[in-house]
Amino acid sequence: MTETAKTTSANDRSLAETPEDLARLFNERANAGDVEGLVALYEPGAVLAAGKVVATGQAEIRAFYTDLLGRRSDFPAAETLPAIVNGDLAMTFARLPNGTISAETARRQSQGGWLWLIDQLKIKPTTAEKAG
């Protein structure tokens, strides 16, 4: 494991070496209650959408995660699906055990690593309509 892939504490600010690393880092930091670590996964002007909430920029994303972590402490590991990469952009996907999916757009940073710039949380699967 490389130095940037290690996560050893709630204060660790390791970079995501690959777009798929973002989901793992999210899970580790959320379960550690690390709001600042979660905010560090986003670009300064990122947008996070979760249901009716749309948080733009790190201050609003920080407020969203402060509220979320204040109400919830257990975040199950998601199945990280392969990213679709085109140059310095990537679409990342994760499926939670309850079937909910998240889809994100990440960008390779000039200083190295990947950060999310768009995060759509909690895309609930539709239930198939019963055949008549």
mmCIF file with all atom_site columns, C-alpha atoms in Angstrom, residues 15-22 25 40-47 58 83-92 103-119:
data_model
loop_
_atom_site.group_PDB
_atom_site.id
_atom_site.type_symbol
_atom_site.label_atom_id
_atom_site.label_alt_id
_atom_site.label_comp_id
_atom_site.label_asym_id
_atom_site.label_entity_id
_atom_site.label_seq_id
_atom_site.pdbx_PDB_ins_code
_atom_site.Cartn_x
_atom_site.Cartn_y
_atom_site.Cartn_z
_atom_site.occupancy
_atom_site.B_iso_or_equiv
_atom_site.pdbx_formal_charge
_atom_site.auth_seq_id
_atom_site.auth_comp_id
_atom_site.auth_asym_id
_atom_site.auth_atom_id
_atom_site.pdbx_PDB_model_num
ATOM 1  C CA . LEU A 1 15  ? -5.420  11.728 -1.111  1.00 0.00 ? 15  LEU A CA 1
ATOM 2  C CA . ALA A 1 16  ? -7.479  9.449  -3.288  1.00 0.00 ? 16  ALA A CA 1
ATOM 3  C CA . GLU A 1 17  ? -4.965  7.944  -5.695  1.00 0.00 ? 17  GLU A CA 1
ATOM 4  C CA . THR A 1 18  ? -7.761  6.642  -7.903  1.00 0.00 ? 18  THR A CA 1
ATOM 5  C CA . PRO A 1 19  ? -11.358 7.802  -8.329  1.00 0.00 ? 19  PRO A CA 1
ATOM 6  C CA . GLU A 1 20  ? -12.543 4.601  -6.643  1.00 0.00 ? 20  GLU A CA 1
ATOM 7  C CA . ASP A 1 21  ? -10.512 5.485  -3.514  1.00 0.00 ? 21  ASP A CA 1
ATOM 8  C CA . LEU A 1 22  ? -12.928 8.337  -2.796  1.00 0.00 ? 22  LEU A CA 1
ATOM 9  C CA . LEU A 1 25  ? -12.058 7.288  2.151   1.00 0.00 ? 25  LEU A CA 1
ATOM 10 C CA . ALA A 1 40  ? -11.517 17.352 2.159   1.00 0.00 ? 40  ALA A CA 1
ATOM 11 C CA . LEU A 1 41  ? -12.840 14.870 -0.448  1.00 0.00 ? 41  LEU A CA 1
ATOM 12 C CA . TYR A 1 42  ? -14.503 17.739 -2.353  1.00 0.00 ? 42  TYR A CA 1
ATOM 13 C CA . GLU A 1 43  ? -13.212 20.577 -4.496  1.00 0.00 ? 43  GLU A CA 1
ATOM 14 C CA . PRO A 1 44  ? -13.829 24.068 -3.014  1.00 0.00 ? 44  PRO A CA 1
ATOM 15 C CA . GLY A 1 45  ? -16.796 24.763 -5.340  1.00 0.00 ? 45  GLY A CA 1
ATOM 16 C CA . ALA A 1 46  ? -18.234 21.248 -5.342  1.00 0.00 ? 46  ALA A CA 1
ATOM 17 C CA . VAL A 1 47  ? -21.962 20.500 -5.332  1.00 0.00 ? 47  VAL A CA 1
ATOM 18 C CA . GLN A 1 58  ? -17.230 23.371 1.162   1.00 0.00 ? 58  GLN A CA 1
ATOM 19 C CA . ALA A 1 83  ? -15.128 4.389  -12.403 1.00 0.00 ? 83  ALA A CA 1
ATOM 20 C CA . ILE A 1 84  ? -15.505 5.674  -15.942 1.00 0.00 ? 84  ILE A CA 1
ATOM 21 C CA . VAL A 1 85  ? -12.435 7.807  -16.604 1.00 0.00 ? 85  VAL A CA 1
ATOM 22 C CA . ASN A 1 86  ? -11.885 10.301 -19.397 1.00 0.00 ? 86  ASN A CA 1
ATOM 23 C CA . GLY A 1 87  ? -8.615  12.157 -18.956 1.00 0.00 ? 87  GLY A CA 1
ATOM 24 C CA . ASP A 1 88  ? -8.795  14.155 -15.729 1.00 0.00 ? 88  ASP A CA 1
ATOM 25 C CA . LEU A 1 89  ? -12.517 13.498 -15.157 1.00 0.00 ? 89  LEU A CA 1
ATOM 26 C CA . ALA A 1 90  ? -14.182 10.398 -13.784 1.00 0.00 ? 90  ALA A CA 1
ATOM 27 C CA . MET A 1 91  ? -17.662 9.224  -12.904 1.00 0.00 ? 91  MET A CA 1
ATOM 28 C CA . THR A 1 92  ? -17.709 7.183  -9.717  1.00 0.00 ? 92  THR A CA 1
ATOM 29 C CA . ALA A 1 103 ? -23.042 8.790  -8.556  1.00 0.00 ? 103 ALA A CA 1
ATOM 30 C CA . GLU A 1 104 ? -20.282 11.360 -8.513  1.00 0.00 ? 104 GLU A CA 1
ATOM 31 C CA . THR A 1 105 ? -18.024 13.283 -10.845 1.00 0.00 ? 105 THR A CA 1
ATOM 32 C CA . ALA A 1 106 ? -14.403 13.470 -9.743  1.00 0.00 ? 106 ALA A CA 1
ATOM 33 C CA . ARG A 1 107 ? -11.471 15.452 -11.112 1.00 0.00 ? 107 ARG A CA 1
ATOM 34 C CA . ARG A 1 108 ? -7.756  14.680 -10.995 1.00 0.00 ? 108 ARG A CA 1
ATOM 35 C CA . GLN A 1 109 ? -6.059  17.506 -9.102  1.00 0.00 ? 109 GLN A CA 1
ATOM 36 C CA . SER A 1 110 ? -2.973  19.302 -10.385 1.00 0.00 ? 110 SER A CA 1
ATOM 37 C CA . GLN A 1 111 ? -1.191  18.579 -7.067  1.00 0.00 ? 111 GLN A CA 1
ATOM 38 C CA . GLY A 1 112 ? -2.143  14.893 -7.319  1.00 0.00 ? 112 GLY A CA 1
ATOM 39 C CA . GLY A 1 113 ? -5.067  12.801 -6.188  1.00 0.00 ? 113 GLY A CA 1
ATOM 40 C CA . TRP A 1 114 ? -8.765  12.976 -7.018  1.00 0.00 ? 114 TRP A CA 1
ATOM 41 C CA . LEU A 1 115 ? -11.590 15.062 -5.526  1.00 0.00 ? 115 LEU A CA 1
ATOM 42 C CA . TRP A 1 116 ? -15.313 15.060 -6.113  1.00 0.00 ? 116 TRP A CA 1
ATOM 43 C CA . LEU A 1 117 ? -16.833 18.102 -7.798  1.00 0.00 ? 117 LEU A CA 1
ATOM 44 C CA . ILE A 1 118 ? -20.403 16.760 -8.103  1.00 0.00 ? 118 ILE A CA 1
ATOM 45 C CA . ASP A 1 119 ? -21.914 14.253 -5.683  1.00 0.00 ? 119 ASP A CA 1
#
